[in-house]
Amino acid sequence: MTMRLRTLVFWSHLGTGVLAGLVVLMMSATGVLLTYERQLTEWAEQQYDVAVPDNAQPLPVDAILANFEKSHPDEQHFEIRFVNRPGAAVIVWAGPEPFLLDPYTGAVIREGEAPIAEFFHFVTRMHRWFALDDTASFDAARAITAYSNLLFLFMILSGVYLWLPRVWRWPILKTKLFFNNKARNAKARDYNWHHVFSFWALVPLFVICVSATIFYFPWANTALYAAFGEAVPLREEHPEHDPQLESGANAISNEQLLVHAKTHADDNGASDWYSIWMEVGETPGEARFYIDRSLGRRPPFAYALILNTQNASVKEVKRHDDYSPGDQAWGILRFLHTGEQFGFVGQTIAGLASLAACLLVYTGIALAWRRLVSPWLRKSRAV
């Protein structure tokens, strides 16, 4: 009975690998490329830092916005990112495009995103749906990556069963845990590598696949929230912009609101903030801030702050712990997927796991080729 089960699991594992292997390879390879996306993008932005003029002060937020309101008269919603570094350029999003500004003169240094950011956007789209953005292909491409991820999850679970040695002896176990430099041939080497990489990458690959399943499938997302007794939250809807309502000037200037946000950060354990996002014009009477002590994408190190634009009073403070358990779980899984939940170390582990997945696909396909195709080719040549 055990042998029959093992045979069934083996052929299911092999067939699934042949079916989804190339897609898994694509997702894994792009995952490797995205490992240090945040750090590399931030490094590229630092190349636009400007020299700090003597006795100069950065332009007030209101002066920056006044310039953009002239060049973008139809745009009511602006997002501004300030980095806590002397000479760091200011990023302003006005509509779909970002603008990089000299913080002291307001001059536009760059329009649009940096080439490296555009590269990572392409890799991300490739990772998720083969970068097929047109409507006709998008749904099919996304379905292929979604179900390939599910098949990979099955391969991980079935691989655990197949990895277990039939006889628990150290000489046998050692060949499944460590590289064997004395492998007799390429087949033995690939067999050894397949077992070694699958063991050491098991946990991170399992987490990556489970978290991706929640992103891809509504039923998985629903199950996550249901585990905490919650329903999936509805997408937040913002009121439409009313020019009559928005025409009245704020009693507090945007620069003063930013100063209040910085003071709030100083008084609440975030004096070492790395960046502050300021959002104006989205909701009348509100200025929204996102104060982040990390490079980004680490919820425990950031919080949202909403100030009243009439008197600078605090309307809401929302930290990671203030979200519902379901939202917190979703956020944790989101950043476990990339490893960013644990910072640079977590990203490195996720990147190495993705690299291991590439090698698992390679060794798996090589072993399948030798088992399924090579005998047939030998028979064909013999005839």
PDB file of C-alpha atoms in Angstrom, residues 100-290:
ATOM      1  CA  LEU A 100      11.488  64.785  -9.010  1.00  0.00           C
ATOM      2  CA  LEU A 101      12.180  68.299  -7.741  1.00  0.00           C
ATOM      3  CA  ASP A 102      15.103  70.244  -6.379  1.00  0.00           C
ATOM      4  CA  PRO A 103      13.989  70.832  -2.767  1.00  0.00           C
ATOM      5  CA  TYR A 104      15.513  74.341  -2.696  1.00  0.00           C
ATOM      6  CA  THR A 105      14.512  75.785  -6.072  1.00  0.00           C
ATOM      7  CA  GLY A 106      11.547  73.647  -7.079  1.00  0.00           C
ATOM      8  CA  ALA A 107      13.140  72.968 -10.472  1.00  0.00           C
ATOM      9  CA  VAL A 108      12.094  69.711 -12.100  1.00  0.00           C
ATOM     10  CA  ILE A 109      15.079  67.351 -12.066  1.00  0.00           C
ATOM     11  CA  ARG A 110      13.315  64.429 -13.693  1.00  0.00           C
ATOM     12  CA  GLU A 111       9.873  63.783 -15.096  1.00  0.00           C
ATOM     13  CA  GLY A 112       8.629  60.222 -14.814  1.00  0.00           C
ATOM     14  CA  GLU A 113      10.242  57.347 -12.991  1.00  0.00           C
ATOM     15  CA  ALA A 114      13.888  56.361 -13.023  1.00  0.00           C
ATOM     16  CA  PRO A 115      14.908  53.700 -15.587  1.00  0.00           C
ATOM     17  CA  ILE A 116      15.585  51.194 -12.817  1.00  0.00           C
ATOM     18  CA  ALA A 117      12.079  51.722 -11.404  1.00  0.00           C
ATOM     19  CA  GLU A 118      10.579  51.171 -14.859  1.00  0.00           C
ATOM     20  CA  PHE A 119      12.669  48.001 -15.167  1.00  0.00           C
ATOM     21  CA  PHE A 120      11.323  46.680 -11.871  1.00  0.00           C
ATOM     22  CA  HIS A 121       7.760  47.555 -12.892  1.00  0.00           C
ATOM     23  CA  PHE A 122       8.228  45.468 -16.032  1.00  0.00           C
ATOM     24  CA  VAL A 123       9.719  42.562 -14.058  1.00  0.00           C
ATOM     25  CA  THR A 124       6.814  42.744 -11.591  1.00  0.00           C
ATOM     26  CA  ARG A 125       4.272  42.621 -14.415  1.00  0.00           C
ATOM     27  CA  MET A 126       6.198  39.726 -15.947  1.00  0.00           C
ATOM     28  CA  HIS A 127       6.191  37.978 -12.580  1.00  0.00           C
ATOM     29  CA  ARG A 128       2.433  38.327 -12.195  1.00  0.00           C
ATOM     30  CA  TRP A 129       0.993  38.022 -15.705  1.00  0.00           C
ATOM     31  CA  PHE A 130       3.825  37.742 -18.264  1.00  0.00           C
ATOM     32  CA  ALA A 131       3.642  41.546 -18.709  1.00  0.00           C
ATOM     33  CA  LEU A 132       0.633  41.022 -20.995  1.00  0.00           C
ATOM     34  CA  ASP A 133      -1.250  44.158 -20.040  1.00  0.00           C
ATOM     35  CA  ASP A 134      -3.824  44.230 -22.819  1.00  0.00           C
ATOM     36  CA  THR A 135      -7.317  43.229 -21.746  1.00  0.00           C
ATOM     37  CA  ALA A 136      -7.568  40.308 -24.155  1.00  0.00           C
ATOM     38  CA  SER A 137      -4.514  38.529 -22.730  1.00  0.00           C
ATOM     39  CA  PHE A 138      -4.424  39.762 -19.143  1.00  0.00           C
ATOM     40  CA  ASP A 139      -7.037  37.428 -17.632  1.00  0.00           C
ATOM     41  CA  ALA A 140      -5.603  34.333 -19.308  1.00  0.00           C
ATOM     42  CA  ALA A 141      -2.018  35.223 -18.371  1.00  0.00           C
ATOM     43  CA  ARG A 142      -2.938  35.908 -14.758  1.00  0.00           C
ATOM     44  CA  ALA A 143      -4.882  32.638 -14.576  1.00  0.00           C
ATOM     45  CA  ILE A 144      -1.841  30.722 -15.855  1.00  0.00           C
ATOM     46  CA  THR A 145       0.459  32.176 -13.197  1.00  0.00           C
ATOM     47  CA  ALA A 146      -2.197  31.747 -10.492  1.00  0.00           C
ATOM     48  CA  TYR A 147      -2.810  28.065 -11.172  1.00  0.00           C
ATOM     49  CA  SER A 148       0.885  27.404 -11.774  1.00  0.00           C
ATOM     50  CA  ASN A 149       1.507  28.766  -8.293  1.00  0.00           C
ATOM     51  CA  LEU A 150      -1.096  26.322  -6.944  1.00  0.00           C
ATOM     52  CA  LEU A 151       0.586  23.472  -8.796  1.00  0.00           C
ATOM     53  CA  PHE A 152       3.925  24.533  -7.350  1.00  0.00           C
ATOM     54  CA  LEU A 153       2.376  24.434  -3.883  1.00  0.00           C
ATOM     55  CA  PHE A 154       1.266  20.869  -4.607  1.00  0.00           C
ATOM     56  CA  MET A 155       4.799  20.019  -5.748  1.00  0.00           C
ATOM     57  CA  ILE A 156       6.194  21.403  -2.494  1.00  0.00           C
ATOM     58  CA  LEU A 157       3.809  19.330  -0.367  1.00  0.00           C
ATOM     59  CA  SER A 158       4.191  16.157  -2.418  1.00  0.00           C
ATOM     60  CA  GLY A 159       7.939  16.744  -2.486  1.00  0.00           C
ATOM     61  CA  VAL A 160       8.021  16.636   1.314  1.00  0.00           C
ATOM     62  CA  TYR A 161       6.572  13.124   1.216  1.00  0.00           C
ATOM     63  CA  LEU A 162       8.917  11.978  -1.547  1.00  0.00           C
ATOM     64  CA  TRP A 163      11.937  13.491   0.202  1.00  0.00           C
ATOM     65  CA  LEU A 164      11.474  11.316   3.291  1.00  0.00           C
ATOM     66  CA  PRO A 165      13.951   8.420   3.072  1.00  0.00           C
ATOM     67  CA  ARG A 166      12.567   4.908   3.103  1.00  0.00           C
ATOM     68  CA  VAL A 167      15.327   3.905   5.506  1.00  0.00           C
ATOM     69  CA  TRP A 168      16.414   6.404   8.147  1.00  0.00           C
ATOM     70  CA  ARG A 169      20.180   6.016   8.100  1.00  0.00           C
ATOM     71  CA  TRP A 170      22.700   8.829   8.235  1.00  0.00           C
ATOM     72  CA  PRO A 171      24.586   7.899   5.011  1.00  0.00           C
ATOM     73  CA  ILE A 172      21.270   8.089   3.120  1.00  0.00           C
ATOM     74  CA  LEU A 173      20.007  11.167   4.956  1.00  0.00           C
ATOM     75  CA  LYS A 174      23.290  12.967   4.342  1.00  0.00           C
ATOM     76  CA  THR A 175      22.854  12.756   0.558  1.00  0.00           C
ATOM     77  CA  LYS A 176      19.501  14.529   0.901  1.00  0.00           C
ATOM     78  CA  LEU A 177      20.798  17.280   3.165  1.00  0.00           C
ATOM     79  CA  PHE A 178      24.202  18.173   1.722  1.00  0.00           C
ATOM     80  CA  PHE A 179      25.846  18.423  -1.676  1.00  0.00           C
ATOM     81  CA  ASN A 180      27.610  15.294  -2.831  1.00  0.00           C
ATOM     82  CA  ASN A 181      30.832  16.240  -4.604  1.00  0.00           C
ATOM     83  CA  LYS A 182      31.415  12.599  -5.472  1.00  0.00           C
ATOM     84  CA  ALA A 183      28.292  12.144  -7.580  1.00  0.00           C
ATOM     85  CA  ARG A 184      29.015   9.544 -10.254  1.00  0.00           C
ATOM     86  CA  ASN A 185      27.337  11.365 -13.136  1.00  0.00           C
ATOM     87  CA  ALA A 186      25.032  14.247 -14.059  1.00  0.00           C
ATOM     88  CA  LYS A 187      21.940  12.254 -13.139  1.00  0.00           C
ATOM     89  CA  ALA A 188      23.259  11.534  -9.643  1.00  0.00           C
ATOM     90  CA  ARG A 189      24.284  15.179  -9.261  1.00  0.00           C
ATOM     91  CA  ASP A 190      20.849  16.463 -10.306  1.00  0.00           C
ATOM     92  CA  TYR A 191      19.156  13.967  -7.978  1.00  0.00           C
ATOM     93  CA  ASN A 192      21.328  15.171  -5.098  1.00  0.00           C
ATOM     94  CA  TRP A 193      20.793  18.854  -5.881  1.00  0.00           C
ATOM     95  CA  HIS A 194      17.031  18.400  -6.205  1.00  0.00           C
ATOM     96  CA  HIS A 195      16.813  16.950  -2.701  1.00  0.00           C
ATOM     97  CA  VAL A 196      19.235  19.398  -1.095  1.00  0.00           C
ATOM     98  CA  PHE A 197      17.612  22.541  -2.503  1.00  0.00           C
ATOM     99  CA  SER A 198      14.114  21.260  -1.729  1.00  0.00           C
ATOM    100  CA  PHE A 199      15.040  20.694   1.927  1.00  0.00           C
ATOM    101  CA  TRP A 200      16.733  24.013   2.632  1.00  0.00           C
ATOM    102  CA  ALA A 201      14.231  26.112   0.666  1.00  0.00           C
ATOM    103  CA  LEU A 202      11.124  24.279   1.902  1.00  0.00           C
ATOM    104  CA  VAL A 203       9.826  26.767   4.482  1.00  0.00           C
ATOM    105  CA  PRO A 204      10.366  30.032   2.547  1.00  0.00           C
ATOM    106  CA  LEU A 205       8.995  28.532  -0.679  1.00  0.00           C
ATOM    107  CA  PHE A 206       5.919  27.263   1.155  1.00  0.00           C
ATOM    108  CA  VAL A 207       5.310  30.729   2.632  1.00  0.00           C
ATOM    109  CA  ILE A 208       5.853  32.407  -0.747  1.00  0.00           C
ATOM    110  CA  CYS A 209       3.369  30.087  -2.474  1.00  0.00           C
ATOM    111  CA  VAL A 210       0.700  30.304   0.238  1.00  0.00           C
ATOM    112  CA  SER A 211       0.871  34.099   0.314  1.00  0.00           C
ATOM    113  CA  ALA A 212       0.670  34.269  -3.491  1.00  0.00           C
ATOM    114  CA  THR A 213      -2.432  32.064  -3.411  1.00  0.00           C
ATOM    115  CA  ILE A 214      -4.159  34.649  -1.226  1.00  0.00           C
ATOM    116  CA  PHE A 215      -3.295  37.399  -3.712  1.00  0.00           C
ATOM    117  CA  TYR A 216      -4.519  35.431  -6.712  1.00  0.00           C
ATOM    118  CA  PHE A 217      -7.738  33.797  -5.528  1.00  0.00           C
ATOM    119  CA  PRO A 218     -10.733  35.503  -3.872  1.00  0.00           C
ATOM    120  CA  TRP A 219     -11.656  32.253  -2.117  1.00  0.00           C
ATOM    121  CA  ALA A 220      -8.234  32.146  -0.437  1.00  0.00           C
ATOM    122  CA  ASN A 221      -8.546  35.791   0.586  1.00  0.00           C
ATOM    123  CA  THR A 222     -12.021  35.088   1.987  1.00  0.00           C
ATOM    124  CA  ALA A 223     -10.698  32.066   3.889  1.00  0.00           C
ATOM    125  CA  LEU A 224      -7.939  34.166   5.455  1.00  0.00           C
ATOM    126  CA  TYR A 225     -10.373  36.725   6.835  1.00  0.00           C
ATOM    127  CA  ALA A 226     -12.879  34.024   7.812  1.00  0.00           C
ATOM    128  CA  ALA A 227     -10.184  32.429   9.980  1.00  0.00           C
ATOM    129  CA  PHE A 228     -10.389  35.579  12.120  1.00  0.00           C
ATOM    130  CA  GLY A 229     -14.176  35.791  11.964  1.00  0.00           C
ATOM    131  CA  GLU A 230     -14.110  38.706   9.529  1.00  0.00           C
ATOM    132  CA  ALA A 231     -15.423  39.493   6.073  1.00  0.00           C
ATOM    133  CA  VAL A 232     -13.131  40.772   3.346  1.00  0.00           C
ATOM    134  CA  PRO A 233     -13.180  44.580   3.681  1.00  0.00           C
ATOM    135  CA  LEU A 234     -14.675  46.587   0.863  1.00  0.00           C
ATOM    136  CA  ARG A 235     -12.407  48.854  -1.114  1.00  0.00           C
ATOM    137  CA  GLU A 236     -12.353  52.332   0.391  1.00  0.00           C
ATOM    138  CA  GLU A 237     -14.274  54.869  -1.677  1.00  0.00           C
ATOM    139  CA  HIS A 238     -13.348  58.522  -1.576  1.00  0.00           C
ATOM    140  CA  PRO A 239     -15.866  61.274  -2.240  1.00  0.00           C
ATOM    141  CA  GLU A 240     -15.788  62.940  -5.627  1.00  0.00           C
ATOM    142  CA  HIS A 241     -14.004  66.258  -5.716  1.00  0.00           C
ATOM    143  CA  ASP A 242     -16.325  69.218  -5.306  1.00  0.00           C
ATOM    144  CA  PRO A 243     -14.672  72.419  -6.581  1.00  0.00           C
ATOM    145  CA  GLN A 244     -17.036  74.532  -4.476  1.00  0.00           C
ATOM    146  CA  LEU A 245     -16.086  72.626  -1.341  1.00  0.00           C
ATOM    147  CA  GLU A 246     -12.394  72.633  -2.130  1.00  0.00           C
ATOM    148  CA  SER A 247     -12.178  76.263  -3.147  1.00  0.00           C
ATOM    149  CA  GLY A 248     -11.950  77.453   0.444  1.00  0.00           C
ATOM    150  CA  ALA A 249      -8.359  77.760   1.593  1.00  0.00           C
ATOM    151  CA  ASN A 250      -7.168  75.693   4.514  1.00  0.00           C
ATOM    152  CA  ALA A 251      -6.915  77.613   7.751  1.00  0.00           C
ATOM    153  CA  ILE A 252      -3.552  75.881   8.246  1.00  0.00           C
ATOM    154  CA  SER A 253      -0.968  75.979   5.471  1.00  0.00           C
ATOM    155  CA  ASN A 254       0.352  72.722   4.057  1.00  0.00           C
ATOM    156  CA  GLU A 255       3.812  73.606   5.346  1.00  0.00           C
ATOM    157  CA  GLN A 256       2.443  74.000   8.866  1.00  0.00           C
ATOM    158  CA  LEU A 257       0.613  70.697   8.528  1.00  0.00           C
ATOM    159  CA  LEU A 258       3.885  69.023   7.550  1.00  0.00           C
ATOM    160  CA  VAL A 259       5.592  70.575  10.584  1.00  0.00           C
ATOM    161  CA  HIS A 260       2.793  69.234  12.801  1.00  0.00           C
ATOM    162  CA  ALA A 261       3.272  65.773  11.262  1.00  0.00           C
ATOM    163  CA  LYS A 262       7.020  65.888  11.952  1.00  0.00           C
ATOM    164  CA  THR A 263       6.339  66.983  15.519  1.00  0.00           C
ATOM    165  CA  HIS A 264       3.893  64.113  15.932  1.00  0.00           C
ATOM    166  CA  ALA A 265       6.581  61.724  14.684  1.00  0.00           C
ATOM    167  CA  ASP A 266       9.122  63.164  17.141  1.00  0.00           C
ATOM    168  CA  ASP A 267       6.679  62.780  20.022  1.00  0.00           C
ATOM    169  CA  ASN A 268       5.662  59.234  19.116  1.00  0.00           C
ATOM    170  CA  GLY A 269       8.897  57.330  18.709  1.00  0.00           C
ATOM    171  CA  ALA A 270       9.441  58.069  15.018  1.00  0.00           C
ATOM    172  CA  SER A 271      11.953  60.911  15.192  1.00  0.00           C
ATOM    173  CA  ASP A 272      14.273  58.781  13.056  1.00  0.00           C
ATOM    174  CA  TRP A 273      11.751  58.668  10.200  1.00  0.00           C
ATOM    175  CA  TYR A 274      13.217  57.908   6.795  1.00  0.00           C
ATOM    176  CA  SER A 275      10.409  59.299   4.659  1.00  0.00           C
ATOM    177  CA  ILE A 276       7.075  61.064   4.986  1.00  0.00           C
ATOM    178  CA  TRP A 277       4.380  60.824   2.353  1.00  0.00           C
ATOM    179  CA  MET A 278       1.953  63.751   2.352  1.00  0.00           C
ATOM    180  CA  GLU A 279      -1.344  63.438   0.498  1.00  0.00           C
ATOM    181  CA  VAL A 280      -3.553  66.466  -0.097  1.00  0.00           C
ATOM    182  CA  GLY A 281      -6.744  66.979  -2.047  1.00  0.00           C
ATOM    183  CA  GLU A 282      -8.033  63.410  -1.777  1.00  0.00           C
ATOM    184  CA  THR A 283     -10.532  64.121   1.001  1.00  0.00           C
ATOM    185  CA  PRO A 284     -11.702  67.692   1.719  1.00  0.00           C
ATOM    186  CA  GLY A 285     -10.613  68.933   5.126  1.00  0.00           C
ATOM    187  CA  GLU A 286      -7.944  66.260   5.549  1.00  0.00           C
ATOM    188  CA  ALA A 287      -4.211  66.024   5.034  1.00  0.00           C
ATOM    189  CA  ARG A 288      -2.929  62.467   5.142  1.00  0.00           C
ATOM    190  CA  PHE A 289       0.584  61.465   6.103  1.00  0.00           C
ATOM    191  CA  TYR A 290       2.415  58.169   6.062  1.00  0.00           C
TER     192      TYR A 290
END
